[in-house]
């Protein structure tokens, strides 16, 4: 096992040495900055870039690099459909526990080494193993890569992660062109999970020289790193003609890690960037210089502005076991009280779209939850009705005041517990989102106490169910309906449902959906599960993240996927 600090430190040392021998230039592009990039290359702004190795990547900018450098077994096409990637085909067993992928005979990595079934086994086990082993502090908790958990259903995952085994028994390679994955329980959408860019294959060099691999990962994707990556600079990617799905349309790509969206937009207006995000204060300006893409995602010469919704969800997770939200009518009243349109317009500044249910329309068209309609009057009526019902069911308090000659016009004591603890993570737009939610909830009659917590404290409080509601964000690893529903609603899998909500009937329907290999049957069951959740409301959907990107007039075609990343494979210059 490799210590993360050692790996990162060594990588920084290699980067420093590379910088000494490289050409000088502006920050923002490897080997001299954006101005040294060939004119035939596409220049895209990405956010702050921390790592480019699948084992270490944690942010969206890193995933943008991975999606260019690595080709996983399956992939999503321009319309969001699942299609073969590095695999020629995928066969699913009747019990949805075994997936058999057939690989092409002549697929190769960027270094010319053949891509085999073992290449995927090496890559996946590399993600699951601990990457931190500090020999001086044996009691230290091991560190793991973020994406290894995607493989948690693979047989042998727990044993390898705990160090009790040297490999995952659920990964088999009968021959170089056959990769067999066995799960511990049915998961008919597991082929969608294999489309995540971190699950691409790696060559033996990833294990032999991990420090060098961290700076210049060798993959099998449509682009290959031209130079080792220099931290703080851009990533230069050259077209790889021998990619299993063919050569990309662009000769090369510079991914420029500019953290400041406003500065990136200025570079765009100066002609130094081809595709970038649009800052909020430039939305009116950008509408004057570019026409919007009709589908919200496909940019062309005549429609260079893409604004669309992503597959994620901003929501309130509710404690349905104790407190105010243990009562279904209180959950519904809270949901009706929130003005999602105003939240997205005034607080999120169009970086979010109102959520009418937990599933983004970018993922699937699902019947909206009627409780997500803004209805402050309906919310007040629910609370008043609940108060009246509670008084009628409290004969001691009700009869006592009248029998003792209390004044008939005196205000009745509030029989409901409307005090709410709302917790959220510090940083970002959380405080402003919470302020908006508090205003709406208190207008309905709730009394809200908020707490901004560090991530560790937030997780601790959440797992202990010491809250009434918690502001959370789901960014699904893959835009698969089944995966999102499992994450949000399944008691035995979700991080949202543990300790705060359980419906055995809902669990039964979700379990049936996992066993259904027929897509139509599975989707019908999922719709039933979502309808049930829409009535019981274990969570309150708030908004789906949204993007606004613009392409220069040098771009003939490009598109934005459901995760907000640029489809570099399909991007083309004029």
Short mmCIF file of C-alpha atoms in Angstrom, two decimals, residues 265 269 282-292 304-305 550:
data_model
loop_
_atom_site.label_atom_id
_atom_site.label_comp_id
_atom_site.label_asym_id
_atom_site.label_seq_id
_atom_site.Cartn_x
_atom_site.Cartn_y
_atom_site.Cartn_z
CA UNK A 265 -15.04 34.22 -18.86
CA UNK A 269 -14.05 37.02 -24.37
CA UNK A 282 -22.70 37.83 -17.15
CA UNK A 283 -25.93 35.96 -17.96
CA UNK A 284 -27.56 38.99 -19.53
CA UNK A 285 -24.40 39.75 -21.51
CA UNK A 286 -24.00 36.24 -22.84
CA UNK A 287 -27.56 36.12 -24.15
CA UNK A 288 -26.66 39.03 -26.42
CA UNK A 289 -23.68 37.29 -28.00
CA UNK A 290 -24.86 33.67 -28.30
CA UNK A 291 -28.09 31.83 -29.05
CA UNK A 292 -29.23 29.09 -26.67
CA UNK A 304 -23.33 28.36 -28.66
CA UNK A 305 -25.00 28.73 -25.25
CA UNK A 550 -20.71 28.95 -23.78
#
